[in-house]
Amino acid sequence: MRLFHVSEESNIAQFVPRIPVRDDLDKSKGLVWAINEACLPNFFTPRECPRVTYHAAAHTIAADMAQFFSSNSRHCLAIEQAWLKPMLNTTLYLYEFDPAGFVLQDACAGYYVSEKTEVPIRITAIDDLFAALFARNVEVRLVDNLWPLRDAVVASTLNFSICVMRNAQPRIQPN
C-alpha cells in the first residue's frame, strides 16, 4: 500500500499532527492525513477547487455505471468550468509516506491518519493535472454547476468524495 499527501506547497519537510476542523472527528488529538493510491486522483485539483469525485465499488449497480460514466473508466472527477484555468496553471506536489504509522480512517474515501509527526519518503511534482488524471484512467467532467451531480452521486451506489463545496457555484433553484 502507498499513502500520499497532496499539496500546492513544494517544501514540506515534516507533517505535524493537527486538530481536525470537522465536527464529526475527535478534537482531542491531532492527525496527519494521507490518501491511498486508488483515491489519490480525487486530490489532483487546486486545494480550493470544489469537486465531486466518484468511483465504482463492488456494490455499484450497472444502471449507475451507465448513468455516471461515459467511458470505460471506473473513476470520475468533476469540476466547474470556472476552475479550468486554475487546473491548467497549478503544480501539485505528492508527498509519499511510509504507511507503517497510519491507520484507516475512511475506506470509501481512502483516508488514513497518523497521530505522530510524519516525514515524507518521496516528493513528486505534477505540473499537468489533466495528464496525471488521464494517465490513471480517470474520466474528467467540466460542468456549469456541481450541485445536481453531487445530489445524484450521493443517491447512487457509487463510492464518492465531495470536497470544498463552499466554493461551488450556488445551488440552482427549481423554477
Tab-separated table of N, CA, C and O in Angstrom, residues 70-158:
chain	number	residue	atom	x	y	z
A	70	SER	N	-19.157	7.866	-19.029
A	70	SER	CA	-19.316	7.896	-20.480
A	70	SER	C	-18.114	7.253	-21.169
A	70	SER	O	-17.967	7.351	-22.373
A	71	SER	N	-17.269	6.609	-20.383
A	71	SER	CA	-16.076	5.956	-20.922
A	71	SER	C	-15.911	4.610	-20.223
A	71	SER	O	-16.756	4.203	-19.435
A	72	ASN	N	-14.789	3.952	-20.483
A	72	ASN	CA	-14.529	2.679	-19.808
A	72	ASN	C	-13.887	2.882	-18.444
A	72	ASN	O	-13.502	1.933	-17.783
A	73	SER	N	-13.808	4.118	-18.009
A	73	SER	CA	-13.248	4.425	-16.697
A	73	SER	C	-14.171	3.957	-15.581
A	73	SER	O	-15.374	3.794	-15.776
A	74	ARG	N	-13.606	3.769	-14.409
A	74	ARG	CA	-14.389	3.432	-13.220
A	74	ARG	C	-14.190	4.500	-12.136
A	74	ARG	O	-14.497	4.287	-10.978
A	75	HIS	N	-13.626	5.652	-12.536
A	75	HIS	CA	-13.329	6.747	-11.609
A	75	HIS	C	-13.570	8.058	-12.363
A	75	HIS	O	-13.172	8.191	-13.516
A	76	CYS	N	-14.224	9.020	-11.711
A	76	CYS	CA	-14.527	10.301	-12.348
A	76	CYS	C	-14.244	11.447	-11.387
A	76	CYS	O	-14.485	11.326	-10.173
A	77	LEU	N	-13.743	12.542	-11.937
A	77	LEU	CA	-13.554	13.781	-11.193
A	77	LEU	C	-14.298	14.868	-11.958
A	77	LEU	O	-14.066	15.051	-13.159
A	78	ALA	N	-15.212	15.572	-11.285
A	78	ALA	CA	-15.984	16.643	-11.913
A	78	ALA	C	-15.674	17.957	-11.204
A	78	ALA	O	-15.642	18.020	-9.973
A	79	ILE	N	-15.436	18.983	-12.025
A	79	ILE	CA	-15.205	20.335	-11.509
A	79	ILE	C	-16.067	21.295	-12.301
A	79	ILE	O	-16.550	20.968	-13.392
A	80	GLU	N	-16.239	22.483	-11.771
A	80	GLU	CA	-16.964	23.511	-12.502
A	80	GLU	C	-16.053	24.141	-13.549
A	80	GLU	O	-14.845	24.264	-13.347
A	81	GLN	N	-16.641	24.567	-14.661
A	81	GLN	CA	-15.881	25.134	-15.767
A	81	GLN	C	-15.022	26.323	-15.337
A	81	GLN	O	-13.941	26.541	-15.889
A	82	ALA	N	-15.472	27.058	-14.345
A	82	ALA	CA	-14.712	28.220	-13.872
A	82	ALA	C	-13.341	27.829	-13.324
A	82	ALA	O	-12.450	28.675	-13.224
A	83	TRP	N	-13.151	26.558	-13.000
A	83	TRP	CA	-11.883	26.092	-12.434
A	83	TRP	C	-10.940	25.511	-13.487
A	83	TRP	O	-9.855	25.028	-13.146
A	84	LEU	N	-11.305	25.596	-14.761
A	84	LEU	CA	-10.431	25.058	-15.804
A	84	LEU	C	-9.076	25.758	-15.820
A	84	LEU	O	-8.028	25.102	-15.808
A	85	LYS	N	-9.059	27.088	-15.835
A	85	LYS	CA	-7.783	27.812	-15.888
A	85	LYS	C	-6.903	27.516	-14.678
A	85	LYS	O	-5.710	27.211	-14.839
A	86	PRO	N	-7.443	27.556	-13.444
A	86	PRO	CA	-6.593	27.166	-12.305
A	86	PRO	C	-6.068	25.732	-12.423
A	86	PRO	O	-4.929	25.459	-12.042
A	87	MET	N	-6.868	24.819	-12.963
A	87	MET	CA	-6.393	23.439	-13.157
A	87	MET	C	-5.201	23.404	-14.111
A	87	MET	O	-4.263	22.637	-13.919
A	88	LEU	N	-5.250	24.230	-15.137
A	88	LEU	CA	-4.173	24.258	-16.122
A	88	LEU	C	-2.904	24.929	-15.588
A	88	LEU	O	-1.820	24.689	-16.114
A	89	ASN	N	-3.048	25.763	-14.573
A	89	ASN	CA	-1.918	26.559	-14.090
A	89	ASN	C	-1.413	26.182	-12.702
A	89	ASN	O	-0.638	26.932	-12.109
A	90	THR	N	-1.839	25.049	-12.183
A	90	THR	CA	-1.444	24.633	-10.834
A	90	THR	C	-0.461	23.473	-10.901
A	90	THR	O	-0.666	22.527	-11.657
A	91	THR	N	0.589	23.575	-10.103
A	91	THR	CA	1.504	22.453	-9.887
A	91	THR	C	1.215	21.895	-8.499
A	91	THR	O	1.082	22.649	-7.533
A	92	LEU	N	1.092	20.586	-8.423
A	92	LEU	CA	0.877	19.917	-7.145
A	92	LEU	C	2.101	19.084	-6.800
A	92	LEU	O	2.846	18.658	-7.681
A	93	TYR	N	2.251	18.827	-5.505
A	93	TYR	CA	3.361	18.018	-5.012
A	93	TYR	C	2.788	16.839	-4.239
A	93	TYR	O	1.969	17.016	-3.335
A	94	LEU	N	3.211	15.643	-4.638
A	94	LEU	CA	2.806	14.423	-3.956
A	94	LEU	C	3.877	14.072	-2.943
A	94	LEU	O	5.033	13.836	-3.309
A	95	TYR	N	3.474	14.033	-1.697
A	95	TYR	CA	4.354	13.611	-0.616
A	95	TYR	C	3.980	12.180	-0.272
A	95	TYR	O	2.858	11.918	0.151
A	96	GLU	N	4.898	11.267	-0.480
A	96	GLU	CA	4.628	9.868	-0.169
A	96	GLU	C	5.139	9.549	1.223
A	96	GLU	O	6.218	10.001	1.619
A	97	PHE	N	4.362	8.761	1.963
A	97	PHE	CA	4.703	8.363	3.328
A	97	PHE	C	4.975	6.876	3.424
A	97	PHE	O	4.417	6.082	2.653
A	98	ASP	N	5.750	6.506	4.415
A	98	ASP	CA	5.829	5.111	4.842
A	98	ASP	C	4.473	4.828	5.500
A	98	ASP	O	4.091	5.515	6.448
A	99	PRO	N	3.723	3.840	5.041
A	99	PRO	CA	2.385	3.607	5.591
A	99	PRO	C	2.365	3.000	6.995
A	99	PRO	O	1.290	2.913	7.610
A	100	ALA	N	3.494	2.619	7.537
A	100	ALA	CA	3.534	1.896	8.812
A	100	ALA	C	2.856	2.642	9.962
A	100	ALA	O	2.245	2.014	10.823
A	101	GLY	N	2.929	3.956	9.990
A	101	GLY	CA	2.364	4.710	11.109
A	101	GLY	C	0.917	5.112	10.940
A	101	GLY	O	0.364	5.805	11.794
A	102	PHE	N	0.277	4.693	9.857
A	102	PHE	CA	-1.084	5.141	9.547
A	102	PHE	C	-2.112	4.048	9.784
A	102	PHE	O	-1.812	2.862	9.654
A	103	VAL	N	-3.334	4.475	10.117
A	103	VAL	CA	-4.476	3.571	10.250
A	103	VAL	C	-5.601	4.087	9.357
A	103	VAL	O	-5.716	5.289	9.115
A	104	LEU	N	-6.428	3.164	8.885
A	104	LEU	CA	-7.548	3.512	8.023
A	104	LEU	C	-8.561	4.352	8.791
A	104	LEU	O	-8.987	3.986	9.888
A	105	GLN	N	-8.963	5.478	8.221
A	105	GLN	CA	-9.967	6.339	8.833
A	105	GLN	C	-11.296	6.258	8.077
A	105	GLN	O	-12.350	6.287	8.671
A	106	ASP	N	-11.237	6.158	6.718
A	106	ASP	CA	-12.452	6.108	5.903
A	106	ASP	C	-12.140	5.307	4.639
A	106	ASP	O	-11.462	5.804	3.732
A	107	ALA	N	-12.634	4.081	4.563
A	107	ALA	CA	-12.321	3.197	3.433
A	107	ALA	C	-12.890	3.733	2.121
A	107	ALA	O	-12.228	3.652	1.081
A	108	CYS	N	-14.098	4.256	2.135
A	108	CYS	CA	-14.736	4.762	0.916
A	108	CYS	C	-13.924	5.910	0.316
A	108	CYS	O	-13.702	5.950	-0.887
A	109	ALA	N	-13.465	6.833	1.137
A	109	ALA	CA	-12.713	7.996	0.660
A	109	ALA	C	-11.213	7.729	0.550
A	109	ALA	O	-10.482	8.537	-0.008
A	110	GLY	N	-10.739	6.604	1.106
A	110	GLY	CA	-9.318	6.271	1.036
A	110	GLY	C	-8.453	7.025	2.023
A	110	GLY	O	-7.248	7.155	1.827
A	111	TYR	N	-9.055	7.538	3.110
A	111	TYR	CA	-8.321	8.340	4.095
A	111	TYR	C	-7.644	7.460	5.137
A	111	TYR	O	-8.260	6.541	5.697
A	112	TYR	N	-6.401	7.809	5.428
A	112	TYR	CA	-5.628	7.204	6.502
A	112	TYR	C	-5.124	8.327	7.387
A	112	TYR	O	-4.923	9.456	6.911
A	113	VAL	N	-4.926	8.031	8.678
A	113	VAL	CA	-4.438	9.049	9.604
A	113	VAL	C	-3.322	8.482	10.475
A	113	VAL	O	-3.247	7.280	10.730
A	114	SER	N	-2.479	9.393	10.919
A	114	SER	CA	-1.413	9.074	11.866
A	114	SER	C	-1.474	10.102	12.981
A	114	SER	O	-1.775	11.273	12.739
A	115	GLU	N	-1.170	9.675	14.191
A	115	GLU	CA	-1.163	10.590	15.335
A	115	GLU	C	0.231	11.112	15.639
A	115	GLU	O	0.420	11.829	16.612
A	116	LYS	N	1.212	10.760	14.812
A	116	LYS	CA	2.581	11.223	15.072
A	116	LYS	C	3.098	12.013	13.873
A	116	LYS	O	2.560	11.929	12.767
A	117	THR	N	4.127	12.790	14.090
A	117	THR	CA	4.755	13.543	13.011
A	117	THR	C	5.284	12.573	11.968
A	117	THR	O	5.914	11.568	12.305
A	118	GLU	N	5.016	12.862	10.723
A	118	GLU	CA	5.427	12.009	9.614
A	118	GLU	C	6.359	12.781	8.679
A	118	GLU	O	6.131	13.951	8.397
A	119	VAL	N	7.398	12.109	8.240
A	119	VAL	CA	8.360	12.682	7.301
A	119	VAL	C	8.183	11.979	5.955
A	119	VAL	O	8.191	10.747	5.902
A	120	PRO	N	8.004	12.738	4.878
A	120	PRO	CA	7.806	12.096	3.578
A	120	PRO	C	9.051	11.330	3.128
A	120	PRO	O	10.176	11.735	3.424
A	121	ILE	N	8.815	10.221	2.432
A	121	ILE	CA	9.921	9.421	1.910
A	121	ILE	C	10.215	9.781	0.453
A	121	ILE	O	11.267	9.420	-0.076
A	122	ARG	N	9.287	10.510	-0.189
A	122	ARG	CA	9.473	10.898	-1.588
A	122	ARG	C	8.563	12.076	-1.883
A	122	ARG	O	7.451	12.148	-1.367
A	123	ILE	N	9.019	12.975	-2.754
A	123	ILE	CA	8.209	14.100	-3.219
A	123	ILE	C	8.254	14.108	-4.744
A	123	ILE	O	9.334	14.032	-5.334
A	124	THR	N	7.078	14.192	-5.364
A	124	THR	CA	6.973	14.208	-6.817
A	124	THR	C	6.122	15.395	-7.230
A	124	THR	O	5.045	15.604	-6.673
A	125	ALA	N	6.594	16.163	-8.203
A	125	ALA	CA	5.823	17.293	-8.729
A	125	ALA	C	4.925	16.826	-9.867
A	125	ALA	O	5.321	15.991	-10.683
A	126	ILE	N	3.708	17.386	-9.901
A	126	ILE	CA	2.776	17.146	-11.013
A	126	ILE	C	2.437	18.515	-11.580
A	126	ILE	O	1.746	19.303	-10.936
A	127	ASP	N	2.913	18.791	-12.777
A	127	ASP	CA	2.656	20.108	-13.365
A	127	ASP	C	1.603	20.078	-14.471
A	127	ASP	O	1.245	21.110	-15.019
A	128	ASP	N	1.073	18.903	-14.779
A	128	ASP	CA	-0.031	18.779	-15.734
A	128	ASP	C	-1.082	17.876	-15.082
A	128	ASP	O	-1.008	16.651	-15.165
A	129	LEU	N	-2.050	18.517	-14.425
A	129	LEU	CA	-3.041	17.762	-13.651
A	129	LEU	C	-3.921	16.895	-14.546
A	129	LEU	O	-4.250	15.760	-14.189
A	130	PHE	N	-4.286	17.405	-15.715
A	130	PHE	CA	-5.123	16.605	-16.601
A	130	PHE	C	-4.370	15.371	-17.094
A	130	PHE	O	-4.930	14.274	-17.136
A	131	ALA	N	-3.114	15.524	-17.451
A	131	ALA	CA	-2.322	14.371	-17.896
A	131	ALA	C	-2.220	13.338	-16.780
A	131	ALA	O	-2.304	12.131	-17.034
A	132	ALA	N	-2.050	13.798	-15.538
A	132	ALA	CA	-1.960	12.871	-14.403
A	132	ALA	C	-3.273	12.122	-14.214
A	132	ALA	O	-3.278	10.918	-13.918
A	133	LEU	N	-4.396	12.809	-14.395
A	133	LEU	CA	-5.701	12.161	-14.280
A	133	LEU	C	-5.912	11.154	-15.403
A	133	LEU	O	-6.320	10.015	-15.171
A	134	PHE	N	-5.623	11.565	-16.619
A	134	PHE	CA	-5.820	10.675	-17.768
A	134	PHE	C	-4.899	9.459	-17.677
A	134	PHE	O	-5.302	8.348	-18.063
A	135	ALA	N	-3.691	9.645	-17.164
A	135	ALA	CA	-2.758	8.517	-17.016
A	135	ALA	C	-3.296	7.480	-16.046
A	135	ALA	O	-2.925	6.303	-16.119
A	136	ARG	N	-4.175	7.899	-15.147
A	136	ARG	CA	-4.782	6.986	-14.177
A	136	ARG	C	-6.181	6.542	-14.619
A	136	ARG	O	-6.949	6.027	-13.823
A	137	ASN	N	-6.520	6.795	-15.882
A	137	ASN	CA	-7.805	6.405	-16.463
A	137	ASN	C	-8.989	7.014	-15.711
A	137	ASN	O	-10.012	6.367	-15.481
A	138	VAL	N	-8.827	8.281	-15.305
A	138	VAL	CA	-9.906	8.998	-14.622
A	138	VAL	C	-10.662	9.814	-15.662
A	138	VAL	O	-10.059	10.569	-16.429
A	139	GLU	N	-11.971	9.642	-15.697
A	139	GLU	CA	-12.824	10.467	-16.544
A	139	GLU	C	-12.935	11.839	-15.886
A	139	GLU	O	-13.157	11.935	-14.684
A	140	VAL	N	-12.792	12.898	-16.671
A	140	VAL	CA	-12.882	14.265	-16.153
A	140	VAL	C	-14.099	14.933	-16.765
A	140	VAL	O	-14.315	14.850	-17.981
A	141	ARG	N	-14.879	15.574	-15.911
A	141	ARG	CA	-16.056	16.296	-16.382
A	141	ARG	C	-15.967	17.755	-15.956
A	141	ARG	O	-15.605	18.042	-14.815
A	142	LEU	N	-16.314	18.641	-16.885
A	142	LEU	CA	-16.445	20.067	-16.600
A	142	LEU	C	-17.932	20.390	-16.674
A	142	LEU	O	-18.578	20.118	-17.692
A	143	VAL	N	-18.463	20.938	-15.598
A	143	VAL	CA	-19.894	21.226	-15.523
A	143	VAL	C	-20.103	22.679	-15.131
A	143	VAL	O	-19.208	23.323	-14.566
A	144	ASP	N	-21.289	23.198	-15.424
A	144	ASP	CA	-21.611	24.570	-15.020
A	144	ASP	C	-21.812	24.671	-13.511
A	144	ASP	O	-21.433	25.663	-12.895
A	145	ASN	N	-22.444	23.652	-12.942
A	145	ASN	CA	-22.806	23.669	-11.526
A	145	ASN	C	-22.692	22.243	-10.987
A	145	ASN	O	-23.247	21.310	-11.565
A	146	LEU	N	-21.988	22.082	-9.875
A	146	LEU	CA	-21.749	20.750	-9.311
A	146	LEU	C	-22.921	20.173	-8.523
A	146	LEU	O	-22.986	18.959	-8.318
A	147	TRP	N	-23.827	21.002	-8.064
A	147	TRP	CA	-24.855	20.534	-7.129
A	147	TRP	C	-25.754	19.423	-7.681
A	147	TRP	O	-26.009	18.442	-6.973
A	148	PRO	N	-26.252	19.523	-8.919
A	148	PRO	CA	-27.081	18.411	-9.420
A	148	PRO	C	-26.315	17.089	-9.468
A	148	PRO	O	-26.865	16.043	-9.095
A	149	LEU	N	-25.049	17.136	-9.900
A	149	LEU	CA	-24.245	15.918	-9.933
A	149	LEU	C	-24.002	15.412	-8.523
A	149	LEU	O	-24.116	14.213	-8.258
A	150	ARG	N	-23.683	16.300	-7.608
A	150	ARG	CA	-23.450	15.909	-6.207
A	150	ARG	C	-24.661	15.163	-5.653
A	150	ARG	O	-24.529	14.103	-5.051
A	151	ASP	N	-25.841	15.719	-5.859
A	151	ASP	CA	-27.057	15.108	-5.324
A	151	ASP	C	-27.304	13.729	-5.940
A	151	ASP	O	-27.685	12.786	-5.241
A	152	ALA	N	-27.076	13.609	-7.244
A	152	ALA	CA	-27.293	12.329	-7.917
A	152	ALA	C	-26.277	11.283	-7.461
A	152	ALA	O	-26.632	10.124	-7.226
A	153	VAL	N	-25.021	11.676	-7.308
A	153	VAL	CA	-23.982	10.731	-6.880
A	153	VAL	C	-24.246	10.242	-5.456
A	153	VAL	O	-24.116	9.055	-5.163
A	154	VAL	N	-24.651	11.143	-4.581
A	154	VAL	CA	-24.940	10.758	-3.190
A	154	VAL	C	-26.073	9.735	-3.130
A	154	VAL	O	-26.063	8.837	-2.289
A	155	ALA	N	-27.018	9.837	-4.040
A	155	ALA	CA	-28.158	8.910	-4.061
A	155	ALA	C	-27.854	7.613	-4.817
A	155	ALA	O	-28.702	6.721	-4.865
A	156	SER	N	-26.658	7.480	-5.373
A	156	SER	CA	-26.300	6.313	-6.184
A	156	SER	C	-25.624	5.230	-5.336
A	156	SER	O	-25.457	5.382	-4.126
A	157	THR	N	-25.190	4.185	-6.023
A	157	THR	CA	-24.450	3.098	-5.370
A	157	THR	C	-22.933	3.249	-5.543
A	157	THR	O	-22.183	2.330	-5.234
A	158	LEU	N	-22.499	4.410	-6.007
A	158	LEU	CA	-21.072	4.679	-6.192
A	158	LEU	C	-20.409	5.073	-4.881
A	158	LEU	O	-21.060	5.619	-3.983
